[in-house]
């Protein structure tokens, strides 16, 4: 009995020792499994929620990007369509207010060549010594009148040009005296070229009795617009049929003030901007009658406005009545005119080259066959011996410079150029520089010209210039530049925003993918650690099994 009592007490103590309450915080395997399960579920939910939001954000970014690209492509097309609708000549259009009364301040500068050695030239055949005097500046206004619209998308008009002398912009007054050639006398001699010798001798006698001299001294005003009385201009229509009556006066620009250059018919550009401002007819005809072949073609615009420029366009064609022809200007460079990017076109050497140097000009050839750089205008000047060149024989054959003294050609001073706004075709600035020359020729049967040196003698050159004002530039920028500029900036901003959002979305997706791999690695490591601990403590989680107690009980039995 004592032995059994003692044995029972020991067994109870052993059971109490073996089955005391378990502290689960001491067993890592069970807690790790629960933690893994909770963290995995939370991680998956968080990841898929983030991925979903990222994908949605990326979709929005892609949509914004596509919208920006569409706008970048569509805005230029839309703006081009708007220009095509609003640019053609019509009451209230963008071009009409620029075309009708040209708002650009226009100035005409006249430079005259004063002959300083007329007697030496006539008696000793010395080279003419020329002194350039100028500028004599005139403010000019060009106003369209008698405007008539036609059903074939053309408009007919006359352009009256008015010139007012500006002494503050000139080197002197219009009463300054200039020694120059007596051109009516030179013209009369040219008209008598084909006359019989007896008629030429008679003409010599008349010139002597009328005390006509080859060189005269006249005021600037007389030589330019006012004209001076001359007996030969009175009888000129009798000598050469077709010469207009000038009330007995001669001036190089006589009859050009407050008058027009004829009737023009131009295309409005409606329906076809490639014809915008292009001349259809001048004085009711489609071509000239001065030259031969294609040289009589009236092509291009009058230089005020024309078709919008094509990409990388190399030439533009202009027609001017003073030139008696159309000619091409070549692209030179891009210039900035009061914030507007414009293309500058200038006259090259080929424009006034003769038919030998430029075969395209062979149809301008006259009996004189002048060297390149000077164009004989006599066919369109009633056979008067007038020649056209650039100032100071710029771009002309050196032979012209060798024949006279006092000329210094300079591109910056004597180049002919035109600046055009490419999107509208409107001219933003111009510097039209041309020189008038007299062609002197010998005639053995006219005493006054029997020994004269044959040459092309410069008389005057003029520059018609106009430059865009700030007010007009701001208006053109508002109508033709800013709308597309602002639209393009907006489209670029939208595109940039789309790219930015899309990049953020891609970055977040990359982050979620990296984070998922990191969590997967951590879970694998935790599971591996848990299994190792379970192998080390196999009975901890099953307290119903106690090897020691079983062994003890078996021993007792």
Coordinates of C-alpha atoms in Angstrom, one line a residue:
X1 CA 0.0 0.0 0.0
X2 CA 2.6 2.5 0.9
X3 CA 4.4 1.5 -2.3
X4 CA 1.3 2.0 -4.5
X5 CA 0.6 5.3 -2.9
X6 CA 4.1 6.5 -3.5
X7 CA 4.0 5.2 -7.1
X8 CA 0.7 7.0 -7.7
X9 CA 2.0 10.3 -6.4
X10 CA 5.1 10.0 -8.6
X11 CA 2.9 9.3 -11.6
X12 CA 0.7 12.3 -11.0
X13 CA 3.8 14.5 -10.6
X14 CA 5.1 13.1 -13.9
X15 CA 1.8 13.7 -15.7
X16 CA 1.6 17.3 -14.3
X17 CA 5.1 17.8 -15.5
X18 CA 4.4 16.3 -18.9
X19 CA 1.0 17.9 -19.5
X20 CA 1.6 21.4 -18.2
X21 CA 0.0 24.3 -20.4
X22 CA 1.8 24.9 -23.7
X23 CA 3.1 28.4 -24.4
X24 CA 2.5 28.7 -28.2
X25 CA 4.7 31.6 -28.4
X26 CA 7.6 29.3 -27.9
X27 CA 6.7 27.2 -31.0
X28 CA 7.7 29.0 -34.2
X29 CA 6.3 26.6 -36.7
X30 CA 2.6 27.1 -35.9
X31 CA 2.9 30.9 -35.7
X32 CA 4.9 31.1 -38.9
X33 CA 2.3 29.1 -40.9
X34 CA -0.5 31.4 -39.7
X35 CA 1.6 34.6 -40.4
X36 CA 2.5 33.2 -43.9
X37 CA -1.2 32.7 -44.7
X38 CA -2.3 36.1 -43.5
X39 CA 0.6 38.0 -45.2
X40 CA 0.2 36.1 -48.5
X41 CA -3.5 36.8 -48.7
X42 CA -3.0 40.5 -47.9
X43 CA 0.0 40.7 -50.3
X44 CA -2.1 39.2 -53.1
X45 CA -5.0 41.5 -52.5
X46 CA -2.7 44.5 -52.3
X47 CA -0.8 43.5 -55.4
X48 CA -3.9 42.9 -57.6
X49 CA -5.5 46.2 -56.4
X50 CA -2.3 48.1 -57.3
X51 CA -2.0 46.4 -60.6
X52 CA -5.6 47.1 -61.5
X53 CA -5.1 50.8 -60.7
X54 CA -1.8 50.9 -62.6
X55 CA -3.4 49.3 -65.6
X56 CA -6.3 51.8 -65.6
X57 CA -3.8 54.6 -65.2
X58 CA -1.7 53.3 -68.1
X59 CA -4.8 53.0 -70.2
X60 CA -5.7 56.6 -69.5
X61 CA -2.1 57.7 -70.3
X62 CA -2.2 55.7 -73.6
X63 CA -5.5 57.3 -74.5
X64 CA -4.1 60.8 -73.8
X65 CA -1.0 60.0 -75.8
X66 CA -3.1 58.9 -78.8
X67 CA -5.3 62.0 -78.5
X68 CA -2.2 64.2 -78.5
X69 CA -0.8 62.5 -81.6
X70 CA -4.1 62.8 -83.4
X71 CA -4.3 66.5 -82.6
X72 CA -0.7 67.0 -83.7
X73 CA -1.6 65.4 -87.1
X74 CA -5.0 67.0 -87.4
X75 CA -4.3 70.6 -86.3
X76 CA -2.1 71.5 -89.3
X77 CA -4.7 70.0 -91.7
X78 CA -7.5 71.8 -90.0
X79 CA -5.6 75.1 -90.0
X80 CA -4.6 74.7 -93.6
X81 CA -8.3 74.2 -94.4
X82 CA -9.1 77.4 -92.5
X83 CA -6.5 79.3 -94.4
X84 CA -7.9 78.0 -97.7
X85 CA -11.3 79.3 -96.7
X86 CA -10.2 82.7 -95.4
X87 CA -7.2 83.6 -97.5
X88 CA -8.6 84.0 -101.1
X89 CA -9.4 87.5 -102.2
X90 CA -13.0 88.5 -101.1
X91 CA -14.5 91.3 -99.1
X92 CA -13.5 90.8 -95.5
X93 CA -10.9 88.1 -96.1
X94 CA -7.4 88.1 -94.5
X95 CA -5.7 89.1 -97.8
X96 CA -8.3 91.6 -99.0
X97 CA -7.4 94.3 -96.4
X98 CA -3.7 93.9 -97.3
X99 CA -4.3 93.9 -101.0
X100 CA -6.8 96.7 -101.5
X101 CA -4.9 99.5 -99.9
X102 CA -1.4 98.3 -99.2
X103 CA -0.8 99.1 -95.5
X104 CA 2.9 98.8 -95.8
X105 CA 4.6 102.2 -96.0
X106 CA 6.1 102.3 -99.5
X107 CA 9.0 104.5 -100.5
X108 CA 10.6 105.2 -103.8
X109 CA 14.3 106.3 -103.7
X110 CA 15.7 107.8 -106.9
X111 CA 19.4 108.1 -107.5
X112 CA 20.6 110.1 -110.6
X113 CA 24.0 110.0 -112.3
X114 CA 25.5 113.4 -112.8
X115 CA 27.8 113.5 -115.9
X116 CA 30.9 115.5 -114.7
X117 CA 32.9 115.5 -118.0
X118 CA 30.4 115.8 -120.9
X119 CA 32.7 117.9 -123.2
X120 CA 35.7 115.5 -122.7
X121 CA 33.4 112.6 -123.5
X122 CA 32.2 114.2 -126.8
X123 CA 35.4 115.7 -128.0
X124 CA 38.1 113.4 -126.6
X125 CA 36.1 110.2 -126.3
X126 CA 37.0 110.1 -122.6
X127 CA 35.2 107.7 -120.4
X128 CA 32.0 109.2 -118.8
X129 CA 32.7 110.2 -115.2
X130 CA 29.5 109.6 -113.3
X131 CA 28.6 111.0 -109.9
X132 CA 25.7 109.3 -108.1
X133 CA 23.5 111.8 -106.4
X134 CA 20.7 110.7 -104.2
X135 CA 18.5 109.5 -102.7
X136 CA 15.6 111.7 -103.6
X137 CA 12.8 110.0 -101.6
X138 CA 9.1 109.8 -102.4
X139 CA 6.4 108.4 -100.1
X140 CA 4.2 106.2 -102.2
X141 CA 0.6 105.0 -101.9
X142 CA -0.8 102.2 -104.1
X143 CA -4.6 102.1 -104.1
X144 CA -6.8 99.6 -105.9
X145 CA -9.7 101.1 -107.9
X146 CA -12.5 100.0 -110.2
X147 CA -12.6 96.6 -108.6
X148 CA -14.8 94.2 -110.4
X149 CA -15.5 90.6 -109.3
X150 CA -16.1 87.9 -111.9
X151 CA -17.9 84.5 -111.7
X152 CA -14.8 82.6 -112.8
X153 CA -13.1 83.5 -109.5
X154 CA -11.1 86.4 -110.9
X155 CA -11.1 90.1 -110.1
X156 CA -10.3 93.1 -112.3
X157 CA -8.8 96.3 -111.0
X158 CA -6.5 99.3 -111.6
X159 CA -3.9 100.3 -109.1
X160 CA -3.3 104.0 -108.8
X161 CA 0.2 105.0 -107.6
X162 CA 0.8 108.3 -105.9
X163 CA 4.2 109.8 -105.1
X164 CA 4.9 112.6 -102.7
X165 CA 8.4 114.1 -102.2
X166 CA 9.9 113.8 -98.7
X167 CA 12.8 116.3 -98.4
X168 CA 13.7 115.2 -94.9
X169 CA 14.6 111.7 -96.3
X170 CA 16.5 113.1 -99.3
X171 CA 20.0 114.5 -99.9
X172 CA 18.6 117.7 -101.4
X173 CA 15.7 119.4 -103.0
X174 CA 13.9 118.6 -106.2
X175 CA 15.5 121.8 -107.7
X176 CA 19.0 120.2 -107.6
X177 CA 20.5 120.3 -111.1
X178 CA 21.8 117.2 -112.8
X179 CA 23.8 117.0 -116.0
X180 CA 22.6 114.1 -118.1
X181 CA 21.9 112.9 -121.6
X182 CA 19.3 114.6 -123.7
X183 CA 17.3 111.5 -124.3
X184 CA 14.7 112.8 -126.7
X185 CA 17.6 113.6 -129.1
X186 CA 19.1 110.2 -128.6
X187 CA 15.7 108.6 -129.3
X188 CA 15.2 110.7 -132.4
X189 CA 18.5 109.5 -133.8
X190 CA 17.6 105.9 -133.1
X191 CA 14.2 106.3 -134.8
X192 CA 16.0 107.7 -137.9
X193 CA 18.4 104.8 -138.1
X194 CA 16.6 103.2 -141.0
X195 CA 15.9 106.5 -142.7
X196 CA 17.5 107.4 -146.0
X197 CA 20.7 109.5 -145.7
X198 CA 19.0 112.7 -146.9
X199 CA 16.5 112.5 -144.1
X200 CA 19.3 112.0 -141.6
X201 CA 21.1 115.1 -142.9
X202 CA 18.0 117.1 -142.7
X203 CA 17.5 115.9 -139.1
X204 CA 21.0 117.0 -138.3
X205 CA 20.3 120.5 -139.6
X206 CA 17.0 120.7 -137.6
X207 CA 18.8 119.6 -134.4
X208 CA 21.5 122.3 -135.0
X209 CA 18.9 125.0 -135.7
X210 CA 16.9 124.1 -132.6
X211 CA 20.2 124.2 -130.6
X212 CA 19.7 120.7 -129.3
X213 CA 22.7 119.4 -127.4
X214 CA 23.5 115.8 -126.5
X215 CA 23.8 116.7 -122.8
X216 CA 21.5 119.0 -120.8
X217 CA 21.2 120.2 -117.3
X218 CA 17.8 119.8 -115.7
X219 CA 16.4 119.7 -112.2
X220 CA 15.6 116.5 -110.4
X221 CA 11.9 117.2 -110.6
X222 CA 12.0 117.8 -114.3
X223 CA 14.0 114.6 -115.0
X224 CA 11.7 112.5 -112.8
X225 CA 8.0 113.3 -112.7
X226 CA 7.4 116.8 -113.9
X227 CA 9.2 116.5 -117.2
X228 CA 10.7 119.4 -119.2
X229 CA 9.5 120.9 -122.5
X230 CA 11.3 119.6 -125.6
X231 CA 10.5 120.2 -129.2
X232 CA 11.5 116.7 -130.2
X233 CA 8.8 115.2 -127.9
X234 CA 6.2 117.3 -129.9
X235 CA 7.3 115.9 -133.2
X236 CA 8.1 112.4 -131.9
X237 CA 4.7 110.9 -133.0
X238 CA 5.5 112.2 -136.5
X239 CA 8.9 110.5 -136.5
X240 CA 7.8 107.2 -135.0
X241 CA 4.2 106.1 -135.1
X242 CA 2.9 104.7 -131.9
X243 CA 4.7 107.2 -129.6
X244 CA 2.2 108.6 -127.2
X245 CA 1.6 112.3 -127.0
X246 CA 3.1 113.8 -123.8
X247 CA 2.1 117.5 -124.2
X248 CA 5.6 118.3 -125.4
X249 CA 7.3 117.1 -122.2
X250 CA 9.9 114.5 -121.4
X251 CA 10.8 113.0 -118.0
X252 CA 12.0 109.5 -117.2
X253 CA 8.9 108.9 -115.0
X254 CA 6.7 111.5 -116.7
X255 CA 3.0 110.4 -116.4
X256 CA 3.7 107.9 -113.7
X257 CA 2.6 109.9 -110.7
X258 CA -1.0 109.5 -109.6
X259 CA -1.7 107.1 -112.5
X260 CA -2.0 103.4 -112.9
X261 CA -0.1 100.8 -114.9
X262 CA -3.1 99.4 -116.8
X263 CA -5.9 97.0 -116.0
X264 CA -5.1 93.8 -114.2
X265 CA -7.2 90.6 -113.9
X266 CA -6.0 88.2 -111.3
X267 CA -7.3 85.0 -109.8
X268 CA -8.8 85.3 -106.3
X269 CA -7.5 81.9 -105.2
X270 CA -11.0 80.6 -104.4
X271 CA -11.1 76.9 -105.0
X272 CA -7.4 76.8 -105.9
X273 CA -4.9 78.6 -103.8
X274 CA -2.2 77.7 -106.4
X275 CA -3.7 80.5 -108.5
X276 CA -4.0 83.0 -105.7
X277 CA -2.9 86.4 -107.0
X278 CA -1.7 85.0 -110.3
X279 CA -2.3 87.4 -113.2
X280 CA -4.7 86.1 -115.8
X281 CA -4.7 89.2 -118.1
X282 CA -3.1 92.6 -118.4
X283 CA -5.0 95.2 -120.4
X284 CA -7.3 92.5 -121.6
X285 CA -4.7 90.2 -123.1
X286 CA -3.1 87.0 -121.9
X287 CA 0.3 87.7 -123.4
X288 CA 2.6 90.5 -124.5
X289 CA 3.5 91.4 -128.1
X290 CA 7.1 92.8 -127.6
X291 CA 9.1 89.6 -127.9
X292 CA 9.0 86.2 -129.5
X293 CA 7.9 82.8 -128.2
X294 CA 7.5 82.2 -124.5
X295 CA 9.0 85.5 -123.5
X296 CA 5.6 87.1 -124.2
X297 CA 4.0 85.0 -121.5
X298 CA 2.4 86.9 -118.6
X299 CA 3.2 84.7 -115.7
X300 CA 3.2 84.9 -111.9
X301 CA 1.9 87.7 -109.7
X302 CA 2.7 91.4 -109.4
X303 CA 4.8 90.7 -106.3
X304 CA 2.2 91.9 -103.8
X305 CA 0.7 88.5 -103.0
X306 CA 0.8 85.1 -104.6
X307 CA 0.1 81.4 -103.8
X308 CA 1.3 80.1 -100.5
X309 CA 4.8 78.7 -100.9
X310 CA 5.3 75.0 -101.4
X311 CA 7.7 73.2 -99.1
X312 CA 11.3 73.9 -100.3
X313 CA 10.0 76.1 -103.2
X314 CA 13.0 77.4 -105.0
X315 CA 11.5 80.1 -107.3
X316 CA 8.7 82.6 -107.6
X317 CA 7.7 84.5 -110.7
X318 CA 6.7 88.2 -110.8
X319 CA 5.4 90.4 -113.6
X320 CA 6.0 94.1 -113.7
X321 CA 5.0 96.4 -116.5
X322 CA 8.1 98.5 -116.1
X323 CA 10.2 95.4 -116.9
X324 CA 8.0 94.5 -119.9
X325 CA 8.3 90.9 -118.9
X326 CA 8.0 88.2 -116.2
X327 CA 11.0 87.1 -114.4
X328 CA 12.0 84.5 -111.8
X329 CA 13.4 85.2 -108.4
X330 CA 15.4 82.5 -106.6
X331 CA 15.2 81.4 -103.0
X332 CA 18.0 82.9 -101.0
X333 CA 17.4 82.4 -97.3
X334 CA 15.0 82.5 -94.4
X335 CA 14.6 85.9 -92.7
X336 CA 12.7 87.0 -89.7
X337 CA 10.4 90.0 -90.3
X338 CA 9.0 91.2 -87.0
X339 CA 8.6 87.7 -85.6
X340 CA 7.4 86.2 -88.8
X341 CA 9.5 83.6 -90.6
X342 CA 9.7 84.6 -94.2
X343 CA 11.5 83.4 -97.3
X344 CA 13.7 85.8 -99.3
X345 CA 13.8 85.5 -103.0
X346 CA 16.3 87.5 -105.0
X347 CA 17.1 88.1 -108.7
X348 CA 20.1 86.2 -109.9
X349 CA 22.6 86.8 -112.7
X350 CA 20.5 84.6 -115.0
X351 CA 17.6 87.0 -115.0
X352 CA 19.2 89.6 -117.2
X353 CA 21.7 87.2 -118.9
X354 CA 21.6 87.2 -122.7
X355 CA 20.5 84.3 -124.8
X356 CA 24.0 82.9 -125.1
X357 CA 24.5 82.7 -121.3
X358 CA 20.9 81.8 -120.6
X359 CA 19.1 80.1 -123.5
X360 CA 15.7 80.8 -121.8
X361 CA 16.3 84.5 -122.5
X362 CA 17.1 84.0 -126.2
X363 CA 13.6 85.2 -127.1
X364 CA 14.4 88.6 -125.6
X365 CA 17.3 89.1 -128.1
X366 CA 17.2 92.3 -130.2
X367 CA 19.4 93.5 -133.0
X368 CA 21.9 95.0 -130.5
X369 CA 22.9 91.6 -128.9
X370 CA 24.0 93.3 -125.7
X371 CA 26.3 91.5 -123.3
X372 CA 24.7 89.8 -120.3
X373 CA 23.4 92.0 -117.4
X374 CA 21.6 94.6 -119.5
X375 CA 18.3 94.1 -121.3
X376 CA 17.3 96.1 -124.3
X377 CA 13.8 97.5 -123.6
X378 CA 13.4 99.2 -127.0
X379 CA 10.7 96.8 -128.3
X380 CA 8.4 97.9 -125.5
X381 CA 9.5 101.5 -125.4
X382 CA 8.5 102.5 -128.9
X383 CA 12.0 101.6 -130.2
X384 CA 13.6 104.1 -127.9
X385 CA 17.2 103.0 -127.0
X386 CA 16.4 102.3 -123.3
X387 CA 18.1 99.5 -121.4
X388 CA 17.3 97.9 -118.1
X389 CA 19.9 96.6 -115.6
X390 CA 20.5 96.3 -111.9
X391 CA 22.0 99.4 -110.2
X392 CA 25.7 100.1 -111.0
X393 CA 25.6 97.2 -113.4
X394 CA 25.4 94.7 -110.5
X395 CA 25.6 91.1 -111.9
X396 CA 26.4 92.5 -115.4
X397 CA 29.3 91.8 -117.7
X398 CA 32.5 93.6 -116.6
X399 CA 32.5 95.4 -120.0
X400 CA 29.9 97.8 -118.9
X401 CA 31.9 98.9 -115.8
X402 CA 35.0 99.3 -117.9
X403 CA 33.3 101.7 -120.2
X404 CA 32.4 104.3 -117.4
X405 CA 33.9 105.6 -114.2
X406 CA 32.2 106.1 -110.8
X407 CA 30.2 102.8 -110.5
X408 CA 30.6 100.5 -107.5
X409 CA 28.2 97.5 -107.6
X410 CA 27.3 96.2 -104.1
X411 CA 25.0 93.4 -103.3
X412 CA 23.7 94.9 -100.1
X413 CA 22.8 98.1 -101.9
X414 CA 21.8 97.0 -105.3
X415 CA 20.3 93.5 -105.0
X416 CA 16.6 93.0 -106.0
X417 CA 14.7 90.9 -103.4
X418 CA 11.3 90.0 -102.2
X419 CA 10.4 88.6 -98.8
X420 CA 7.3 86.3 -98.7
X421 CA 5.3 84.8 -95.8
X422 CA 5.3 81.2 -96.9
X423 CA 1.9 80.2 -95.4
X424 CA -0.1 83.0 -96.9
X425 CA 2.0 84.1 -99.9
X426 CA 1.8 87.7 -98.8
X427 CA 4.8 89.8 -99.4
X428 CA 6.1 91.2 -96.2
X429 CA 9.0 93.4 -97.5
X430 CA 10.4 94.3 -100.9
X431 CA 13.4 96.1 -102.3
X432 CA 12.9 96.4 -106.1
X433 CA 16.0 98.0 -107.5
X434 CA 16.4 98.7 -111.2
X435 CA 18.5 101.0 -113.3
X436 CA 17.6 102.8 -116.5
X437 CA 20.2 103.3 -119.1
X438 CA 20.5 105.0 -122.5
X439 CA 22.0 103.1 -125.4
X440 CA 24.4 105.4 -127.3
X441 CA 25.1 104.5 -130.9
X442 CA 27.0 106.1 -133.7
X443 CA 25.3 107.3 -136.9
X444 CA 27.7 108.7 -139.6
X445 CA 24.9 110.6 -141.3
X446 CA 23.8 112.5 -138.2
X447 CA 26.6 114.9 -137.3
X448 CA 25.9 115.0 -133.6
X449 CA 26.3 111.2 -133.4
X450 CA 28.9 110.6 -136.0
X451 CA 31.8 110.1 -133.6
X452 CA 30.0 109.4 -130.3
X453 CA 31.4 106.5 -128.2
X454 CA 29.0 103.6 -128.3
X455 CA 28.1 102.4 -124.8
X456 CA 25.3 101.9 -122.3
X457 CA 25.2 105.0 -120.2
X458 CA 23.5 104.9 -116.8
X459 CA 20.9 107.6 -116.2
X460 CA 19.3 106.8 -112.9
X461 CA 18.3 103.9 -110.6
X462 CA 15.4 103.6 -108.3
X463 CA 14.5 101.5 -105.3
X464 CA 10.9 100.8 -104.4
X465 CA 10.9 99.5 -100.9
X466 CA 8.3 98.5 -98.3
X467 CA 8.7 96.9 -94.9
X468 CA 6.1 95.3 -92.7
X469 CA 4.9 97.5 -89.8
X470 CA 4.5 96.2 -86.3
X471 CA 0.8 96.7 -86.4
X472 CA 0.4 94.7 -89.6
X473 CA 2.8 92.1 -88.4
X474 CA 0.8 91.6 -85.2
X475 CA -2.4 91.3 -87.2
X476 CA -0.9 88.7 -89.6
X477 CA 0.6 86.8 -86.7
X478 CA -2.8 86.7 -85.0
X479 CA -4.5 85.4 -88.1
X480 CA -1.9 83.2 -89.7
X481 CA 0.6 82.1 -87.0
X482 CA -0.7 82.1 -83.5
X483 CA -3.7 79.8 -84.0
X484 CA -1.6 77.0 -85.2
X485 CA 1.2 77.8 -82.7
X486 CA -1.1 77.7 -79.7
X487 CA -2.9 74.5 -81.0
X488 CA 0.5 72.8 -81.6
X489 CA 1.7 73.7 -78.1
X490 CA -1.5 72.3 -76.6
X491 CA -1.2 69.1 -78.7
X492 CA 2.4 68.7 -77.6
X493 CA 1.5 69.3 -74.0
X494 CA -1.3 66.6 -74.2
X495 CA 1.1 64.2 -75.9
X496 CA 3.8 64.9 -73.2
X497 CA 1.2 64.3 -70.5
X498 CA 0.2 61.0 -72.0
X499 CA 3.8 59.9 -72.3
X500 CA 4.4 60.9 -68.6
X501 CA 1.3 59.0 -67.3
X502 CA 2.2 56.0 -69.4
X503 CA 5.8 56.0 -68.1
X504 CA 4.5 56.2 -64.5
X505 CA 2.2 53.3 -65.1
X506 CA 5.0 51.2 -66.6
X507 CA 7.2 52.0 -63.7
X508 CA 4.5 51.0 -61.2
X509 CA 3.9 47.7 -63.1
X510 CA 7.6 47.0 -62.9
X511 CA 7.6 47.8 -59.2
X512 CA 4.7 45.4 -58.5
X513 CA 6.4 42.7 -60.6
X514 CA 9.6 43.1 -58.6
X515 CA 7.8 43.2 -55.3
X516 CA 5.9 40.0 -56.1
X517 CA 9.1 38.2 -56.8
X518 CA 10.5 39.5 -53.6
X519 CA 7.5 38.3 -51.5
X520 CA 7.6 34.9 -53.2
X521 CA 11.2 34.5 -52.2
X522 CA 10.5 35.5 -48.6
X523 CA 7.5 33.0 -48.4
X524 CA 9.7 30.2 -49.7
X525 CA 12.3 31.0 -47.1
X526 CA 9.8 31.1 -44.3
X527 CA 8.2 27.8 -45.3
X528 CA 11.6 26.2 -45.5
X529 CA 12.5 27.5 -42.0
X530 CA 9.2 26.2 -40.6
X531 CA 9.7 22.7 -41.9
X532 CA 13.1 22.5 -40.4
X533 CA 11.7 23.5 -36.9
X534 CA 9.0 20.9 -37.2
X535 CA 11.6 18.2 -37.8
X536 CA 13.4 19.4 -34.7
X537 CA 10.3 19.3 -32.4
X538 CA 8.0 16.5 -33.7
X539 CA 6.0 16.0 -30.4
X540 CA 5.5 19.5 -29.4
X541 CA 2.3 20.0 -31.3
X542 CA 0.9 16.5 -30.2
X543 CA 1.0 16.5 -26.3
X544 CA -1.1 13.3 -26.2
X545 CA 2.0 11.3 -26.9
X546 CA 4.8 11.2 -24.3
X547 CA 7.4 8.6 -24.7
X548 CA 8.7 8.9 -21.2
X549 CA 5.2 8.4 -19.7
X550 CA 4.4 5.4 -21.9
X551 CA 7.7 3.8 -21.0
X552 CA 7.0 4.4 -17.3
X553 CA 3.5 2.9 -17.4
X554 CA 4.7 -0.1 -19.3
X555 CA 7.4 -0.6 -16.6
X556 CA 4.8 -0.4 -13.8
X557 CA 2.6 -3.0 -15.5

